[in-house]
């Protein structure tokens, strides 16, 4: 499965990328929303792991553009925004799943597998 991680925290982005690569995923990782959108438009990803609070372009705007352009990748929002309204807004904008930070890597991995099965 091919993944894109869009996360501005260097520590989190690097640890996610390393852990997911070790789990057998092909992973690209970028630090801002603008680069995330460019990658989403130019590479076919099975799942995009997308933070909401990003520099250059926030994750919700990236998500809206991804859906506007009919990019088929599943999107998992991975964010500290944890209110019910935030979750509803993310899912309504087009996220396929929503996971709040902090999170367990095992749960993220299980959700990615589930999203991958949906795409298959």
PDB file of C-alpha atoms in Angstrom, residues 2-120:
ATOM      1  CA  UNK A   2       1.281   3.476  -0.900  1.00  0.00           C
ATOM      2  CA  UNK A   3       0.837   6.220   1.726  1.00  0.00           C
ATOM      3  CA  UNK A   4       1.346   9.961   1.920  1.00  0.00           C
ATOM      4  CA  UNK A   5       1.893  11.542   5.324  1.00  0.00           C
ATOM      5  CA  UNK A   6       1.249  15.283   5.542  1.00  0.00           C
ATOM      6  CA  UNK A   7       2.417  16.348   9.009  1.00  0.00           C
ATOM      7  CA  UNK A   8       4.332  19.450  10.104  1.00  0.00           C
ATOM      8  CA  UNK A   9       5.843  17.951  13.265  1.00  0.00           C
ATOM      9  CA  UNK A  10       9.237  16.622  12.177  1.00  0.00           C
ATOM     10  CA  UNK A  11       9.445  14.132  15.031  1.00  0.00           C
ATOM     11  CA  UNK A  12       5.970  12.709  14.410  1.00  0.00           C
ATOM     12  CA  UNK A  13       6.323  12.725  10.614  1.00  0.00           C
ATOM     13  CA  UNK A  14       9.680  10.931  10.718  1.00  0.00           C
ATOM     14  CA  UNK A  15       8.592   8.366  13.309  1.00  0.00           C
ATOM     15  CA  UNK A  16       5.365   7.613  11.427  1.00  0.00           C
ATOM     16  CA  UNK A  17       7.209   7.253   8.138  1.00  0.00           C
ATOM     17  CA  UNK A  18       9.801   4.939   9.693  1.00  0.00           C
ATOM     18  CA  UNK A  19       7.238   2.787  11.513  1.00  0.00           C
ATOM     19  CA  UNK A  20       5.010   2.471   8.466  1.00  0.00           C
ATOM     20  CA  UNK A  21       7.948   1.632   6.203  1.00  0.00           C
ATOM     21  CA  UNK A  22       9.015  -1.058   8.670  1.00  0.00           C
ATOM     22  CA  UNK A  23       5.431  -2.392   8.492  1.00  0.00           C
ATOM     23  CA  UNK A  24       5.825  -2.768   4.731  1.00  0.00           C
ATOM     24  CA  UNK A  25       4.187   0.382   3.389  1.00  0.00           C
ATOM     25  CA  UNK A  26       5.617   2.608   0.662  1.00  0.00           C
ATOM     26  CA  UNK A  27       5.638   6.043   2.311  1.00  0.00           C
ATOM     27  CA  UNK A  28       6.152   9.621   1.151  1.00  0.00           C
ATOM     28  CA  UNK A  29       6.114  12.332   3.809  1.00  0.00           C
ATOM     29  CA  UNK A  30       5.859  16.120   3.537  1.00  0.00           C
ATOM     30  CA  UNK A  31       5.682  18.959   6.055  1.00  0.00           C
ATOM     31  CA  UNK A  32       3.073  21.385   4.697  1.00  0.00           C
ATOM     32  CA  UNK A  33      -0.328  21.430   3.071  1.00  0.00           C
ATOM     33  CA  UNK A  34       0.771  22.934  -0.211  1.00  0.00           C
ATOM     34  CA  UNK A  35       3.341  20.177  -0.821  1.00  0.00           C
ATOM     35  CA  UNK A  36       0.805  17.611   0.367  1.00  0.00           C
ATOM     36  CA  UNK A  37      -1.678  18.742  -2.267  1.00  0.00           C
ATOM     37  CA  UNK A  38       0.987  18.663  -4.993  1.00  0.00           C
ATOM     38  CA  UNK A  39       1.937  15.098  -4.026  1.00  0.00           C
ATOM     39  CA  UNK A  40      -1.729  14.032  -3.882  1.00  0.00           C
ATOM     40  CA  UNK A  41      -2.266  15.385  -7.404  1.00  0.00           C
ATOM     41  CA  UNK A  42       0.830  13.819  -8.946  1.00  0.00           C
ATOM     42  CA  UNK A  43       1.045  10.377  -7.293  1.00  0.00           C
ATOM     43  CA  UNK A  44      -1.574   7.683  -6.760  1.00  0.00           C
ATOM     44  CA  UNK A  45      -1.808   7.013  -3.021  1.00  0.00           C
ATOM     45  CA  UNK A  46      -4.005   4.405  -1.412  1.00  0.00           C
ATOM     46  CA  UNK A  47      -4.267   6.494   1.760  1.00  0.00           C
ATOM     47  CA  UNK A  48      -3.274  10.037   2.705  1.00  0.00           C
ATOM     48  CA  UNK A  49      -2.638  10.652   6.414  1.00  0.00           C
ATOM     49  CA  UNK A  50      -3.422  14.349   6.797  1.00  0.00           C
ATOM     50  CA  UNK A  51      -2.935  16.701   9.734  1.00  0.00           C
ATOM     51  CA  UNK A  52      -5.404  19.579  10.016  1.00  0.00           C
ATOM     52  CA  UNK A  53      -3.142  22.330  11.367  1.00  0.00           C
ATOM     53  CA  UNK A  54      -0.453  22.740   8.709  1.00  0.00           C
ATOM     54  CA  UNK A  55       1.638  25.615   7.353  1.00  0.00           C
ATOM     55  CA  UNK A  56       1.062  26.982   3.831  1.00  0.00           C
ATOM     56  CA  UNK A  57      -2.424  25.444   3.518  1.00  0.00           C
ATOM     57  CA  UNK A  58      -4.385  23.825   6.336  1.00  0.00           C
ATOM     58  CA  UNK A  59      -5.385  20.203   6.112  1.00  0.00           C
ATOM     59  CA  UNK A  60      -9.088  20.917   5.716  1.00  0.00           C
ATOM     60  CA  UNK A  61      -8.369  23.102   2.668  1.00  0.00           C
ATOM     61  CA  UNK A  62      -6.118  20.356   1.278  1.00  0.00           C
ATOM     62  CA  UNK A  63      -8.889  17.821   1.850  1.00  0.00           C
ATOM     63  CA  UNK A  64     -11.469  20.022   0.116  1.00  0.00           C
ATOM     64  CA  UNK A  65      -9.165  20.407  -2.922  1.00  0.00           C
ATOM     65  CA  UNK A  66      -8.479  16.653  -3.020  1.00  0.00           C
ATOM     66  CA  UNK A  67     -12.213  15.944  -3.129  1.00  0.00           C
ATOM     67  CA  UNK A  68     -12.897  18.803  -5.568  1.00  0.00           C
ATOM     68  CA  UNK A  69     -10.327  17.307  -7.947  1.00  0.00           C
ATOM     69  CA  UNK A  70     -11.876  13.844  -7.466  1.00  0.00           C
ATOM     70  CA  UNK A  71      -8.651  12.271  -6.227  1.00  0.00           C
ATOM     71  CA  UNK A  72      -9.622   8.736  -5.223  1.00  0.00           C
ATOM     72  CA  UNK A  73      -7.187   8.307  -2.295  1.00  0.00           C
ATOM     73  CA  UNK A  74      -8.718   7.551   1.078  1.00  0.00           C
ATOM     74  CA  UNK A  75      -7.935  10.271   3.628  1.00  0.00           C
ATOM     75  CA  UNK A  76      -7.352   9.714   7.317  1.00  0.00           C
ATOM     76  CA  UNK A  77      -7.313  12.958   9.294  1.00  0.00           C
ATOM     77  CA  UNK A  78      -4.718  12.684  12.077  1.00  0.00           C
ATOM     78  CA  UNK A  79      -5.121  15.762  14.236  1.00  0.00           C
ATOM     79  CA  UNK A  80      -5.228  17.252  17.705  1.00  0.00           C
ATOM     80  CA  UNK A  81      -8.593  18.858  16.867  1.00  0.00           C
ATOM     81  CA  UNK A  82     -10.803  16.691  19.033  1.00  0.00           C
ATOM     82  CA  UNK A  83     -14.241  18.233  19.446  1.00  0.00           C
ATOM     83  CA  UNK A  84     -17.330  16.605  17.995  1.00  0.00           C
ATOM     84  CA  UNK A  85     -17.760  19.608  15.687  1.00  0.00           C
ATOM     85  CA  UNK A  86     -14.169  19.178  14.427  1.00  0.00           C
ATOM     86  CA  UNK A  87     -14.724  15.500  13.692  1.00  0.00           C
ATOM     87  CA  UNK A  88     -18.014  16.159  11.907  1.00  0.00           C
ATOM     88  CA  UNK A  89     -16.432  18.965   9.881  1.00  0.00           C
ATOM     89  CA  UNK A  90     -13.489  16.779   8.843  1.00  0.00           C
ATOM     90  CA  UNK A  91     -15.690  13.865   7.835  1.00  0.00           C
ATOM     91  CA  UNK A  92     -18.199  16.114   6.079  1.00  0.00           C
ATOM     92  CA  UNK A  93     -15.400  17.764   4.086  1.00  0.00           C
ATOM     93  CA  UNK A  94     -14.410  14.356   2.773  1.00  0.00           C
ATOM     94  CA  UNK A  95     -12.215  12.474   5.241  1.00  0.00           C
ATOM     95  CA  UNK A  96     -12.756   8.721   5.253  1.00  0.00           C
ATOM     96  CA  UNK A  97     -11.579   8.364   8.837  1.00  0.00           C
ATOM     97  CA  UNK A  98     -10.550  10.625  11.727  1.00  0.00           C
ATOM     98  CA  UNK A  99      -8.026   9.847  14.452  1.00  0.00           C
ATOM     99  CA  UNK A 100      -7.222  12.218  17.309  1.00  0.00           C
ATOM    100  CA  UNK A 101      -3.692  12.797  18.633  1.00  0.00           C
ATOM    101  CA  UNK A 102      -2.277  11.370  20.795  1.00  0.00           C
ATOM    102  CA  UNK A 103      -2.950   7.937  19.347  1.00  0.00           C
ATOM    103  CA  UNK A 104      -1.588   4.407  19.490  1.00  0.00           C
ATOM    104  CA  UNK A 105       0.445   3.342  16.472  1.00  0.00           C
ATOM    105  CA  UNK A 106      -1.377  -0.020  16.488  1.00  0.00           C
ATOM    106  CA  UNK A 107      -4.717   1.771  16.046  1.00  0.00           C
ATOM    107  CA  UNK A 108      -3.387   3.923  13.207  1.00  0.00           C
ATOM    108  CA  UNK A 109      -2.018   0.831  11.508  1.00  0.00           C
ATOM    109  CA  UNK A 110      -5.343  -1.011  11.874  1.00  0.00           C
ATOM    110  CA  UNK A 111      -7.253   1.950  10.447  1.00  0.00           C
ATOM    111  CA  UNK A 112      -4.863   2.148   7.486  1.00  0.00           C
ATOM    112  CA  UNK A 113      -5.382  -1.545   6.766  1.00  0.00           C
ATOM    113  CA  UNK A 114      -9.157  -1.048   6.931  1.00  0.00           C
ATOM    114  CA  UNK A 115      -8.999   1.903   4.540  1.00  0.00           C
ATOM    115  CA  UNK A 116      -6.781  -0.134   2.224  1.00  0.00           C
ATOM    116  CA  UNK A 117      -9.344  -2.937   2.166  1.00  0.00           C
ATOM    117  CA  UNK A 118     -12.085  -0.470   1.215  1.00  0.00           C
ATOM    118  CA  UNK A 119     -10.007   0.749  -1.718  1.00  0.00           C
ATOM    119  CA  UNK A 120      -9.366  -2.786  -2.880  1.00  0.00           C
TER     120      UNK A 120
END
